[in-house]
Short mmCIF file of C-alpha atoms in Angstrom, two decimals:
data_model
loop_
_atom_site.label_atom_id
_atom_site.label_comp_id
_atom_site.label_asym_id
_atom_site.label_seq_id
_atom_site.Cartn_x
_atom_site.Cartn_y
_atom_site.Cartn_z
CA GLU A 1 82.85 120.54 114.70
CA VAL A 2 85.08 118.60 112.41
CA GLN A 3 87.41 116.14 114.37
CA LEU A 4 90.03 113.84 112.97
CA ALA A 5 91.73 111.61 115.55
CA GLU A 6 94.68 109.41 114.38
CA SER A 7 95.94 106.65 116.24
CA GLY A 8 98.16 103.62 115.78
CA GLY A 9 101.55 105.26 115.59
CA GLY A 10 104.59 104.13 117.67
CA PHE A 11 108.00 102.52 117.50
CA VAL A 12 108.59 99.59 115.00
CA GLN A 13 111.45 97.88 113.46
CA PRO A 14 112.36 97.91 109.95
CA GLY A 15 110.52 95.17 107.72
CA ARG A 16 107.76 95.25 110.30
CA SER A 17 104.07 96.36 109.79
CA LEU A 18 101.81 98.79 111.27
CA ARG A 19 98.17 99.99 111.04
CA LEU A 20 97.07 103.63 111.56
CA SER A 21 93.49 104.71 112.24
CA CYS A 22 91.65 107.86 111.85
CA ALA A 23 88.44 108.45 113.75
CA ALA A 24 86.37 111.00 112.07
CA SER A 25 83.43 113.03 113.45
CA GLY A 26 81.33 116.32 113.02
CA PHE A 27 80.77 115.77 109.16
CA ILE A 28 79.14 113.35 106.99
CA PHE A 29 82.06 110.79 106.49
CA ASP A 30 81.10 109.34 103.04
CA ASP A 31 80.37 112.39 101.42
CA TYR A 32 84.15 113.29 101.38
CA ALA A 33 87.62 111.97 100.07
CA MET A 34 90.14 111.39 102.50
CA HIS A 35 93.91 111.43 102.72
CA TRP A 36 97.13 110.48 104.65
CA VAL A 37 99.92 113.08 104.89
CA ARG A 38 103.29 112.70 106.33
CA GLN A 39 105.98 114.98 107.96
CA ALA A 40 109.51 113.45 108.55
CA PRO A 41 111.37 115.28 111.57
CA GLY A 42 112.30 118.70 110.41
CA LYS A 43 111.16 118.21 106.81
CA GLY A 44 108.27 119.38 104.76
CA LEU A 45 105.06 117.60 103.79
CA GLU A 46 104.57 114.62 101.66
CA TRP A 47 101.43 113.39 100.38
CA VAL A 48 101.11 109.50 100.92
CA SER A 49 97.76 108.36 99.89
CA SER A 50 94.18 109.29 98.98
CA ILE A 51 90.69 107.43 98.85
CA SER A 52 87.61 108.93 97.24
CA TRP A 53 84.28 108.81 99.04
CA ASN A 54 83.34 105.44 97.95
CA SER A 55 86.70 103.95 97.64
CA GLY A 56 86.51 103.82 94.12
CA ASN A 57 89.57 106.05 93.39
CA ILE A 58 92.80 105.33 95.35
CA GLY A 59 96.10 106.81 94.81
CA TYR A 60 99.73 106.31 96.41
CA ALA A 61 102.94 108.08 96.34
CA ASP A 62 105.61 106.38 94.58
CA SER A 63 107.59 106.17 97.82
CA VAL A 64 104.88 103.97 99.45
CA LYS A 65 103.27 102.01 96.44
CA GLY A 66 103.26 98.31 97.02
CA ARG A 67 103.89 98.75 100.69
CA PHE A 68 101.06 100.78 101.96
CA THR A 69 97.28 100.35 101.68
CA ILE A 70 94.61 102.89 102.19
CA SER A 71 91.13 101.81 103.36
CA ARG A 72 87.72 103.36 104.72
CA ASP A 73 84.90 102.03 106.58
CA ASN A 74 82.19 104.41 105.99
CA ALA A 75 79.96 102.74 108.62
CA LYS A 76 82.45 103.18 111.26
CA ASN A 77 83.32 106.73 110.00
CA SER A 78 87.04 105.65 110.08
CA LEU A 79 90.00 105.93 107.64
CA TYR A 80 93.03 103.28 107.74
CA LEU A 81 96.42 102.94 106.46
CA GLN A 82 97.99 99.59 106.74
CA MET A 83 101.88 100.00 106.38
CA ASN A 84 104.00 96.98 105.64
CA SER A 85 107.69 96.38 104.89
CA LEU A 86 108.74 99.71 106.71
CA ARG A 87 111.74 101.60 106.35
CA GLY A 88 113.62 104.17 108.28
CA GLU A 89 112.69 106.83 105.73
CA ASP A 90 108.84 105.95 106.63
CA THR A 91 109.63 107.74 110.07
CA ALA A 92 107.37 110.68 110.32
CA VAL A 93 104.22 112.27 111.79
CA TYR A 94 101.31 110.74 109.88
CA TYR A 95 98.33 113.18 109.38
CA CYS A 96 94.83 112.37 108.54
CA ALA A 97 93.07 114.83 106.42
CA LYS A 98 89.54 115.78 104.88
CA ASP A 99 88.91 116.65 101.61
CA SER A 100 86.49 119.50 100.68
CA GLY A 101 84.66 117.09 98.25
CA PRO A 102 84.15 113.60 97.26
CA ALA A 103 87.08 113.31 94.90
CA MET A 104 90.63 114.55 95.33
CA ALA A 105 91.39 118.18 95.59
CA GLU A 106 92.57 119.71 98.96
CA PHE A 107 92.94 119.10 102.60
CA ASP A 108 90.60 121.30 104.39
CA PHE A 109 90.81 119.72 107.69
CA TRP A 110 93.68 117.80 109.57
CA GLY A 111 94.09 115.64 112.59
CA GLN A 112 96.73 116.41 115.05
CA GLY A 113 99.14 113.46 113.72
CA THR A 114 100.48 110.27 115.01
CA LEU A 115 104.32 109.62 115.18
CA VAL A 116 105.73 106.56 113.57
CA THR A 117 109.22 105.71 114.38
CA VAL A 118 111.06 103.08 112.37
CA SER A 119 114.44 102.13 113.62
CA SER A 120 116.15 98.96 114.78
CA GLN B 1 106.78 112.35 92.73
CA SER B 2 105.83 116.10 92.89
CA ALA B 3 107.73 118.66 91.27
CA LEU B 4 106.25 121.61 92.62
CA THR B 5 109.03 124.14 93.54
CA GLN B 6 108.93 126.74 96.16
CA PRO B 7 111.40 129.35 97.51
CA ALA B 8 112.99 128.11 100.70
CA SER B 9 112.57 131.27 102.57
CA VAL B 10 111.09 134.60 102.14
CA SER B 11 110.82 137.45 104.71
CA GLY B 12 109.29 140.88 105.24
CA SER B 13 108.74 143.55 107.68
CA PRO B 14 105.36 144.23 109.49
CA GLY B 15 103.01 145.65 107.10
CA GLN B 16 104.67 144.94 104.21
CA SER B 17 103.14 142.46 101.46
CA ILE B 18 105.28 138.86 100.22
CA THR B 19 104.63 136.72 97.58
CA ILE B 20 105.38 132.98 97.75
CA SER B 21 105.46 131.20 94.36
CA CYS B 22 104.96 127.60 93.49
CA THR B 23 106.06 126.42 90.14
CA GLY B 24 104.86 123.27 88.56
CA ALA B 25 104.22 122.00 85.04
CA SER B 26 101.40 121.92 82.68
CA SER B 27 100.26 118.54 83.89
CA ASP B 28 99.67 119.58 87.34
CA ILE B 29 99.19 123.39 88.27
CA GLY B 30 98.64 124.28 84.68
CA ALA B 31 96.08 121.69 84.24
CA TYR B 32 93.71 121.81 87.20
CA LYS B 33 91.96 124.34 89.45
CA TYR B 34 93.01 122.38 92.59
CA VAL B 35 95.72 124.45 93.84
CA SER B 36 95.77 124.92 97.62
CA TRP B 37 97.93 126.74 100.39
CA TYR B 38 98.80 125.76 103.88
CA GLN B 39 100.32 127.45 106.76
CA GLN B 40 101.91 125.47 109.53
CA HIS B 41 103.28 126.88 112.73
CA PRO B 42 105.95 124.71 114.67
CA GLY B 43 104.44 121.74 116.25
CA ILE B 44 100.92 122.13 115.11
CA ALA B 45 99.01 120.59 112.14
CA PRO B 46 98.77 122.54 108.79
CA LYS B 47 95.93 124.80 108.01
CA LEU B 48 94.25 125.33 104.84
CA ILE B 49 94.41 128.98 103.82
CA ILE B 50 93.66 129.01 100.11
CA TYR B 51 91.73 126.25 98.01
CA GLU B 52 90.73 126.16 94.36
CA VAL B 53 93.63 128.88 93.52
CA THR B 54 91.99 131.93 94.93
CA ASN B 55 89.40 130.88 97.63
CA ARG B 56 89.62 131.62 101.24
CA PRO B 57 88.07 129.08 103.85
CA SER B 58 85.68 130.79 106.29
CA GLY B 59 87.83 132.58 108.99
CA VAL B 60 91.08 132.90 107.15
CA SER B 61 92.13 136.52 106.82
CA ASN B 62 91.41 138.40 103.76
CA ARG B 63 95.31 139.46 103.86
CA PHE B 64 95.84 136.19 102.21
CA SER B 65 95.33 135.70 98.68
CA GLY B 66 96.10 133.31 95.91
CA SER B 67 96.53 133.38 92.02
CA LYS B 68 97.70 131.47 89.28
CA SER B 69 99.33 132.25 85.96
CA GLY B 70 100.23 129.24 83.67
CA ASN B 71 102.22 126.62 85.49
CA THR B 72 102.80 128.80 88.65
CA ALA B 73 100.58 129.62 91.68
CA SER B 74 101.36 132.29 94.01
CA LEU B 75 100.39 133.17 97.50
CA THR B 76 100.38 136.79 98.53
CA ILE B 77 100.20 137.70 102.29
CA SER B 78 99.56 141.74 102.66
CA GLY B 79 99.70 143.89 106.01
CA LEU B 80 102.31 141.28 107.23
CA GLN B 81 101.92 140.55 110.99
CA ALA B 82 104.15 138.72 113.49
CA GLU B 83 101.76 135.83 113.88
CA ASP B 84 102.09 135.17 110.16
CA GLU B 85 105.61 133.79 110.63
CA ALA B 86 105.18 130.08 109.76
CA ASP B 87 106.03 127.51 107.01
CA TYR B 88 103.81 127.83 103.74
CA TYR B 89 103.14 124.70 101.36
CA CYS B 90 101.45 124.86 98.09
CA SER B 91 99.68 121.72 96.88
CA SER B 92 98.06 120.46 93.54
CA TYR B 93 96.14 117.71 92.13
CA ILE B 94 98.72 116.22 89.58
CA GLY B 95 96.24 113.77 87.99
CA GLY B 96 96.09 110.04 88.26
CA ASN B 97 94.67 110.11 91.72
CA THR B 98 97.66 111.74 92.88
CA LEU B 99 98.37 114.99 94.72
CA GLY B 100 101.59 116.72 95.55
CA PHE B 101 103.09 119.39 97.86
CA GLY B 102 105.90 121.99 97.32
CA GLY B 103 108.82 121.69 99.51
CA GLY B 104 107.58 124.61 101.70
CA THR B 105 108.73 128.10 102.16
CA LYS B 106 109.57 129.62 105.68
CA LEU B 107 108.29 132.92 106.15
CA THR B 108 110.15 135.34 108.52
CA VAL B 109 108.62 138.58 109.78
CA LEU B 110 111.47 140.84 110.57
#
C-alpha cells in the first residue's frame, strides 16, 4: 500500500525558514517523480514543485522560485522541501504527492498534508 | 503561472450527468496528453480520478470519464450521486518541468 507521510509543518514568522519532509513507503521510490502541492485555507490547489526520479529535472512555481528548494534522498525514500524567506501567502497545507511515472505527469497518490502557518 | 480555467460551480440532480470544463492553451492542454482530474472532499487530500485525459485509475467508478478537444479538457460525471458532491480540479503538464491546476469547481448535488 502506498503511503506518504508529511512532517515538518508548523508556525513560523515571516522571513524564517522551514523544512518539510515526506516519508514514502509501499512502492519503489526511485522509480517515480515526486511533487509538492499546497492549498491555502479555503482556496484551491497550487502546484509548488516537482522532481524527477533521479533529480535530473526539477521545476518550481513562479511564486516560490528562488525561495524554495526541492530535493529527494532515494536511499531514504524521502522527499524534502526547504522553504526560505517565508511569507504570509505561503500559509497553506502542503501535500506530498507521487507521480505515476519517472517524469512529471500527474499526482496519483497524496499524503494527508502538513500545515504551514506564516505569521508574526 | 497556470492559466487553466474551470467554472467555479456546477450543479445537478441525482441521476443526471454533468460536465466540468478545463480550458487552457495550445502550450499546455493542447500540447500534452498529461491532463488529469482530482476529486477533493472537505478536509481530505485530493484523489486522482482521471489521468492522461481519459484513463481511470483502478477503483474509480466508470461514471467518471474524461475527454479533450483542442485546448479544453472535460470531466463528465454520469448518474450523479450524493457522494459525488465535492470540489474537482483539473491539472496539466505545461512544459519546462512545470505543472498547473485549474481553479477548481464545486459540484453541488441538488
